[in-house]
Amino acid sequence: MNHEQEPLLGASGRSEQHLTFWSSFKTTATSSYFNILLIFVPLAIIAAVVDASATVVFSLNFLAIIPLAKLLGFATEEIALRTGSTIGALLNATFGNAVELILGIIALKEGLIRVVQASILGSILSNILLVLGFCFLLGGSTRQEQNFNVTAAQTSSSLLALTTLSLLLPAAFSATANTASDAEEGILKLSHGTAIILLLVYILFLFFQLKTHTYLYEDEGDEEETPSTTLAFSIVSLVVIAGFVSLHADYLVGAIEGVVDSWGIDETFVGIILLPIVGNAAEHVSSVTFAIKNKMNLCIGIAVSSSLQIGLLVTPVLVIAGWVIGQPMTLFFENFETVVLFSSVLIVNYLIQDGRSNWLEGVQLLSVYAIVALAFYVHPATPKE
């Protein structure tokens, strides 16, 4: 366990001027047991190039993206150690969500709008239920309870509610429109306008978080941690790893339709449950590590802020990208999915509004996620348009 934690948080006591490219490479290479899975990177590329079966291509690229996402999180965290916990949490969530954004844009270009929508919903659900659930469970397993800033948590809760509202209104619009054509045209215009508003809200939230109310998001003890790689190495790592993630994401998305047909599952289940596991690997490990070290403001900042970025940044960007490339990407999700999101956000709001957490609350969140996964697995497939 120590092998997993120390490199992620920096090697305390190591003077930064003694860091070299080689020492940075060795630290990165041994930063996580997940790196064993890097063997699947060349295997996945070979499988895609030789046109192997969809199941093989999907499985190998699925496994290849997991360690790459973890390395993306490690490089981000190394940069974050030089900037403080607030910007650190923002960087971690941003580059963690880079995987989702890459997956989303590639799938959108292929016309897989339902997969994109499912991936958006799945990313939000996995962050606020799966990631946060493991944080509360493992962080609280050795403590009576853990504390975090109530005001910051409630601000995040209200913004999650705003995200949910942006998906509820198109569903209500569809249910009350006179004709299907009126609903389709109106929802598309509503989605484009809402996307612009959400982007503005996200920019203002960044100003709130990084400028006017920074103290709400800071954790104590940042001075105990020092970088274990050079800044140049971390930046180069981000660029290179993001390139590999984009490549594997392209292969992964290309194999989805074949997997859906051969496995007999709904593409919505793939988007909501399977893809977010890949995309959230980086922030999942980072959040749990900070929860175990009792740095709950940073933990909440990564897990909840990641969901906020999906709702207020990634989703609007994908809607606008669809607008630009001529794909009718909207904020109208299926009624079943919208109800699931609303219920999940409601439960999370109840649990974090007091600024305290314990292991039983983690069990509750994980139970909700298990029920949601089961529901989507047995839910009838949505007819293709």
Coordinates of C-alpha atoms in Angstrom, one line a residue, residues 11-352:
A11 CA 8.7 11.8 -2.0
S12 CA 9.0 13.9 1.0
G13 CA 12.5 14.9 1.9
R14 CA 13.9 14.7 -1.6
S15 CA 15.3 18.0 -2.7
E16 CA 13.9 19.2 -6.0
Q17 CA 17.3 20.3 -7.4
H18 CA 18.4 16.6 -7.3
L19 CA 15.6 15.5 -9.5
T20 CA 16.7 14.4 -13.0
F21 CA 14.9 13.1 -16.1
W22 CA 16.1 9.5 -15.2
S23 CA 15.0 9.7 -11.6
S24 CA 11.7 11.1 -12.7
F25 CA 11.2 8.3 -15.2
K26 CA 12.0 5.7 -12.5
T27 CA 9.6 7.3 -10.0
T28 CA 6.9 7.4 -12.6
A29 CA 7.5 3.8 -13.8
T30 CA 7.2 2.5 -10.2
S31 CA 4.5 4.8 -9.0
S32 CA 1.7 2.3 -9.2
Y33 CA 1.0 -1.4 -9.5
F34 CA -1.4 -0.4 -12.3
N35 CA 1.7 0.1 -14.5
I36 CA 1.8 -3.6 -14.9
L37 CA -1.2 -3.2 -17.2
L38 CA 1.0 -1.1 -19.6
I39 CA 1.8 -4.4 -21.4
F40 CA -1.6 -4.1 -22.9
V41 CA -0.7 -0.8 -24.7
P42 CA 1.3 -2.4 -27.6
L43 CA -1.0 -5.5 -27.6
A44 CA -4.1 -3.3 -28.0
I45 CA -2.5 -1.3 -30.9
I46 CA -1.4 -4.5 -32.6
A47 CA -5.0 -6.0 -32.2
A48 CA -6.5 -2.9 -33.8
V49 CA -4.0 -2.8 -36.6
V50 CA -4.5 -6.5 -37.6
D51 CA -8.3 -6.0 -37.4
A52 CA -8.9 -8.5 -34.6
S53 CA -12.5 -9.2 -33.4
A54 CA -14.4 -6.3 -31.7
T55 CA -14.3 -8.1 -28.4
V56 CA -10.5 -8.5 -28.4
V57 CA -10.0 -4.9 -29.6
F58 CA -12.4 -3.5 -27.0
S59 CA -11.1 -5.6 -24.1
L60 CA -7.4 -4.9 -24.8
N61 CA -7.9 -1.1 -25.3
F62 CA -10.1 -1.0 -22.2
L63 CA -7.3 -2.5 -20.1
A64 CA -4.7 -0.3 -21.8
I65 CA -6.4 3.0 -20.9
I66 CA -6.6 2.2 -17.2
P67 CA -2.9 2.5 -16.5
L68 CA -2.6 5.4 -18.9
A69 CA -5.3 7.2 -16.9
K70 CA -3.5 6.5 -13.7
L71 CA -0.2 7.9 -15.1
L72 CA -2.2 10.9 -16.3
G73 CA -3.3 11.5 -12.7
F74 CA 0.2 11.0 -11.4
A75 CA 1.7 13.5 -13.7
T76 CA -1.1 16.0 -12.9
E77 CA -0.6 15.5 -9.2
E78 CA 3.2 16.2 -9.5
I79 CA 2.4 19.5 -11.2
A80 CA -0.3 20.1 -8.6
L81 CA 2.2 19.8 -5.7
R82 CA 3.7 23.0 -7.0
T83 CA 0.4 24.9 -7.0
G84 CA -1.5 24.1 -3.8
S85 CA -4.5 21.9 -3.1
T86 CA -7.1 24.1 -4.7
I87 CA -5.5 24.3 -8.1
G88 CA -4.2 20.7 -7.6
A89 CA -7.8 19.4 -7.2
L90 CA -8.8 21.4 -10.3
L91 CA -5.9 20.1 -12.4
N92 CA -6.5 16.5 -11.2
A93 CA -10.2 16.7 -12.1
T94 CA -9.5 18.4 -15.5
F95 CA -6.9 16.0 -16.8
G96 CA -8.9 13.1 -15.4
N97 CA -11.9 14.3 -17.4
A98 CA -9.7 14.7 -20.5
V99 CA -10.2 11.0 -21.1
E100 CA -14.0 11.4 -21.0
L101 CA -13.8 14.4 -23.4
I102 CA -11.6 12.5 -25.8
L103 CA -13.9 9.5 -25.7
G104 CA -16.9 11.8 -26.2
I105 CA -15.6 13.7 -29.2
I106 CA -14.5 10.6 -31.0
A107 CA -17.8 8.8 -30.4
L108 CA -19.7 12.0 -31.4
K109 CA -17.8 12.1 -34.8
E110 CA -18.9 8.5 -35.3
G111 CA -22.6 9.5 -34.7
L112 CA -22.8 7.5 -31.4
I113 CA -24.9 10.1 -29.6
R114 CA -26.5 7.7 -27.2
V115 CA -23.0 6.4 -26.2
V116 CA -21.9 10.0 -25.6
Q117 CA -24.9 10.8 -23.5
A118 CA -24.6 7.6 -21.5
S119 CA -20.9 8.3 -20.9
I120 CA -21.7 11.7 -19.6
L121 CA -24.3 10.4 -17.2
G122 CA -22.0 7.4 -16.2
S123 CA -19.1 9.8 -15.5
I124 CA -21.2 11.9 -13.1
L125 CA -22.7 8.8 -11.4
S126 CA -19.4 7.0 -11.0
N127 CA -17.8 10.1 -9.5
I128 CA -20.5 11.0 -7.0
L129 CA -21.4 7.4 -6.1
L130 CA -18.5 5.1 -6.8
V131 CA -15.5 7.3 -6.2
L132 CA -17.0 9.3 -3.3
G133 CA -18.3 6.0 -1.9
F134 CA -14.9 4.5 -1.8
C135 CA -13.5 7.7 -0.3
F136 CA -16.0 7.7 2.6
L137 CA -15.6 3.9 3.1
L138 CA -11.8 3.6 3.1
G139 CA -11.1 7.0 4.7
G140 CA -13.6 6.4 7.5
S141 CA -12.6 2.7 8.1
T142 CA -9.9 3.8 10.6
R143 CA -11.7 6.9 12.0
Q144 CA -15.0 7.7 13.7
E145 CA -15.7 10.4 11.1
Q146 CA -14.0 12.8 8.7
N147 CA -14.7 16.5 8.3
F148 CA -14.7 18.8 5.3
N149 CA -15.8 22.4 4.5
V150 CA -19.6 22.6 4.6
T151 CA -19.8 25.8 2.5
A152 CA -17.7 24.4 -0.3
A153 CA -19.7 21.1 -0.2
Q154 CA -23.0 22.9 -0.3
T155 CA -21.8 25.1 -3.2
S156 CA -20.9 22.0 -5.1
S157 CA -24.2 20.4 -4.2
S158 CA -26.2 23.3 -5.6
L159 CA -24.1 23.3 -8.8
L160 CA -24.8 19.5 -9.2
A161 CA -28.5 20.4 -8.8
L162 CA -28.1 22.9 -11.6
T163 CA -26.6 20.3 -13.8
T164 CA -29.5 18.0 -13.1
L165 CA -32.0 20.8 -13.9
S166 CA -30.3 21.3 -17.3
L167 CA -31.2 17.6 -18.1
L168 CA -34.6 17.6 -16.5
L169 CA -36.0 20.6 -18.5
P170 CA -35.4 19.0 -22.0
A171 CA -37.2 15.8 -20.7
A172 CA -40.1 17.9 -19.5
F173 CA -40.1 19.8 -22.8
S174 CA -40.3 16.6 -24.8
A175 CA -43.2 15.3 -22.7
T176 CA -45.3 18.4 -23.2
A177 CA -44.5 19.2 -26.9
N178 CA -47.4 18.9 -29.3
T179 CA -45.6 16.9 -32.0
A180 CA -42.3 14.9 -32.2
S181 CA -40.9 17.4 -34.8
D182 CA -41.6 20.4 -32.5
A183 CA -40.0 18.6 -29.6
E184 CA -36.9 17.7 -31.6
E185 CA -36.4 21.2 -33.0
G186 CA -37.1 22.9 -29.7
I187 CA -34.9 20.6 -27.6
L188 CA -32.0 21.2 -30.0
K189 CA -32.3 25.0 -29.6
L190 CA -32.8 24.7 -25.9
S191 CA -29.7 22.5 -25.6
H192 CA -27.5 24.9 -27.5
G193 CA -28.6 27.9 -25.4
T194 CA -28.3 25.9 -22.1
A195 CA -24.8 24.7 -23.1
I196 CA -23.6 28.3 -23.4
I197 CA -25.2 29.3 -20.1
L198 CA -23.5 26.3 -18.3
L199 CA -20.1 27.2 -19.7
L200 CA -20.5 30.7 -18.3
V201 CA -21.5 29.3 -14.9
Y202 CA -18.4 27.1 -15.0
I203 CA -16.2 30.1 -15.7
L204 CA -17.7 32.0 -12.8
F205 CA -17.3 28.9 -10.6
L206 CA -13.6 28.8 -11.4
F207 CA -13.4 32.5 -10.4
F208 CA -15.2 31.7 -7.2
Q209 CA -12.9 28.7 -6.5
L210 CA -9.6 30.2 -7.5
K211 CA -10.0 33.9 -6.7
T212 CA -12.7 35.1 -4.3
H213 CA -13.2 32.0 -2.1
T214 CA -10.0 30.1 -2.3
Y215 CA -9.9 29.5 1.4
L216 CA -12.9 27.2 1.3
Y217 CA -11.1 24.7 -0.8
E218 CA -7.6 24.6 0.8
D219 CA -6.4 21.7 2.9
E220 CA -3.8 22.0 5.6
G221 CA -0.4 20.3 5.4
D222 CA 0.4 20.9 1.7
E223 CA 4.0 21.9 2.9
E224 CA 4.6 18.3 3.9
E225 CA 4.6 17.1 0.3
T226 CA 7.3 17.7 -2.3
P227 CA 7.4 16.8 -6.0
S228 CA 9.2 13.6 -7.0
T229 CA 9.6 14.4 -10.7
T230 CA 10.8 17.5 -12.6
L231 CA 8.2 19.9 -13.9
A232 CA 9.4 19.5 -17.5
F233 CA 9.1 15.7 -17.3
S234 CA 5.6 16.0 -15.8
I235 CA 4.5 18.3 -18.6
V236 CA 6.0 16.1 -21.4
S237 CA 4.3 13.1 -19.7
L238 CA 0.9 14.7 -19.8
V239 CA 1.2 15.4 -23.5
V240 CA 2.5 12.0 -24.5
I241 CA 0.1 10.1 -22.3
A242 CA -2.9 12.1 -23.5
G243 CA -1.8 11.2 -27.1
F244 CA -1.9 7.5 -26.2
V245 CA -5.2 7.8 -24.5
S246 CA -6.7 9.5 -27.6
L247 CA -5.4 6.6 -29.8
H248 CA -6.8 3.9 -27.6
A249 CA -10.0 5.8 -27.1
D250 CA -10.4 5.8 -30.9
Y251 CA -9.9 2.0 -31.1
L252 CA -12.2 1.5 -28.1
V253 CA -15.1 3.5 -29.5
G254 CA -14.7 1.9 -32.9
A255 CA -15.3 -1.5 -31.3
I256 CA -18.4 -0.6 -29.3
E257 CA -21.0 -1.5 -31.8
G258 CA -19.4 -4.9 -32.5
V259 CA -19.2 -5.6 -28.7
V260 CA -22.9 -4.6 -28.2
D261 CA -23.9 -7.1 -30.9
S262 CA -21.6 -10.0 -29.8
W263 CA -22.2 -9.6 -26.0
G264 CA -25.9 -9.0 -26.3
I265 CA -25.9 -5.9 -24.1
D266 CA -27.2 -2.4 -24.5
E267 CA -24.8 0.3 -25.7
T268 CA -26.2 2.5 -22.9
F269 CA -24.8 0.0 -20.3
V270 CA -21.4 0.3 -22.0
G271 CA -21.5 4.1 -21.9
I272 CA -22.8 4.4 -18.3
I273 CA -20.9 1.6 -16.5
L274 CA -17.9 0.4 -18.5
L275 CA -16.5 3.6 -20.1
P276 CA -16.5 5.7 -16.9
I277 CA -14.5 3.0 -15.1
V278 CA -11.8 3.6 -17.7
G279 CA -12.1 7.4 -17.7
N280 CA -12.3 7.8 -13.9
A281 CA -9.3 5.6 -13.0
A282 CA -7.0 8.6 -12.4
E283 CA -9.2 10.6 -10.1
H284 CA -10.6 7.5 -8.4
V285 CA -7.1 6.5 -7.1
S286 CA -6.2 10.0 -6.3
S287 CA -9.3 10.7 -4.3
V288 CA -9.1 7.5 -2.3
T289 CA -5.5 8.2 -1.5
F290 CA -6.3 11.6 -0.1
A291 CA -9.3 10.3 1.8
I292 CA -7.0 7.7 3.5
K293 CA -4.6 10.6 4.5
N294 CA -7.6 12.5 5.9
K295 CA -7.4 15.3 3.3
M296 CA -11.1 15.5 2.7
N297 CA -11.3 18.9 1.2
L298 CA -9.0 17.8 -1.6
C299 CA -10.8 14.4 -1.8
I300 CA -14.2 16.1 -2.2
G301 CA -12.7 18.7 -4.5
I302 CA -11.5 15.9 -6.9
A303 CA -14.5 13.7 -6.8
V304 CA -17.3 16.2 -6.8
S305 CA -15.5 18.8 -8.9
S306 CA -14.9 16.1 -11.5
S307 CA -18.7 15.6 -11.7
L308 CA -19.2 19.4 -11.9
Q309 CA -16.7 19.6 -14.8
I310 CA -18.6 16.9 -16.6
G311 CA -21.9 18.7 -16.2
L312 CA -20.8 22.3 -16.6
L313 CA -17.8 21.9 -19.0
V314 CA -17.6 18.6 -20.8
T315 CA -21.3 18.3 -21.6
P316 CA -21.7 21.8 -23.0
V317 CA -18.5 21.4 -25.0
L318 CA -19.8 18.2 -26.5
V319 CA -23.2 19.8 -27.3
I320 CA -21.5 22.7 -29.0
A321 CA -19.1 20.3 -30.8
G322 CA -22.1 18.5 -32.1
W323 CA -23.6 21.8 -33.2
V324 CA -20.4 22.6 -35.1
I325 CA -19.9 19.2 -36.9
G326 CA -23.6 18.7 -37.6
Q327 CA -24.4 16.0 -35.0
P328 CA -27.7 16.6 -33.1
M329 CA -26.2 16.2 -29.7
T330 CA -28.7 17.5 -27.1
L331 CA -29.3 17.5 -23.3
F332 CA -32.4 15.3 -23.7
F333 CA -31.6 12.0 -22.1
E334 CA -34.1 9.2 -21.6
N335 CA -36.6 9.6 -18.8
F336 CA -35.2 6.6 -16.9
E337 CA -31.7 8.0 -17.0
T338 CA -32.8 11.5 -15.9
V339 CA -34.7 10.0 -12.9
V340 CA -31.6 8.0 -11.9
L341 CA -29.4 11.1 -12.0
F342 CA -31.9 13.2 -10.0
S343 CA -32.2 10.5 -7.3
S344 CA -28.5 10.0 -7.1
V345 CA -27.7 13.7 -6.7
L346 CA -30.4 14.0 -4.1
I347 CA -28.9 11.3 -2.0
V348 CA -25.4 12.7 -2.3
N349 CA -26.7 16.2 -1.3
Y350 CA -28.2 14.7 1.9
L351 CA -24.9 12.9 2.8
I352 CA -22.5 15.8 2.3

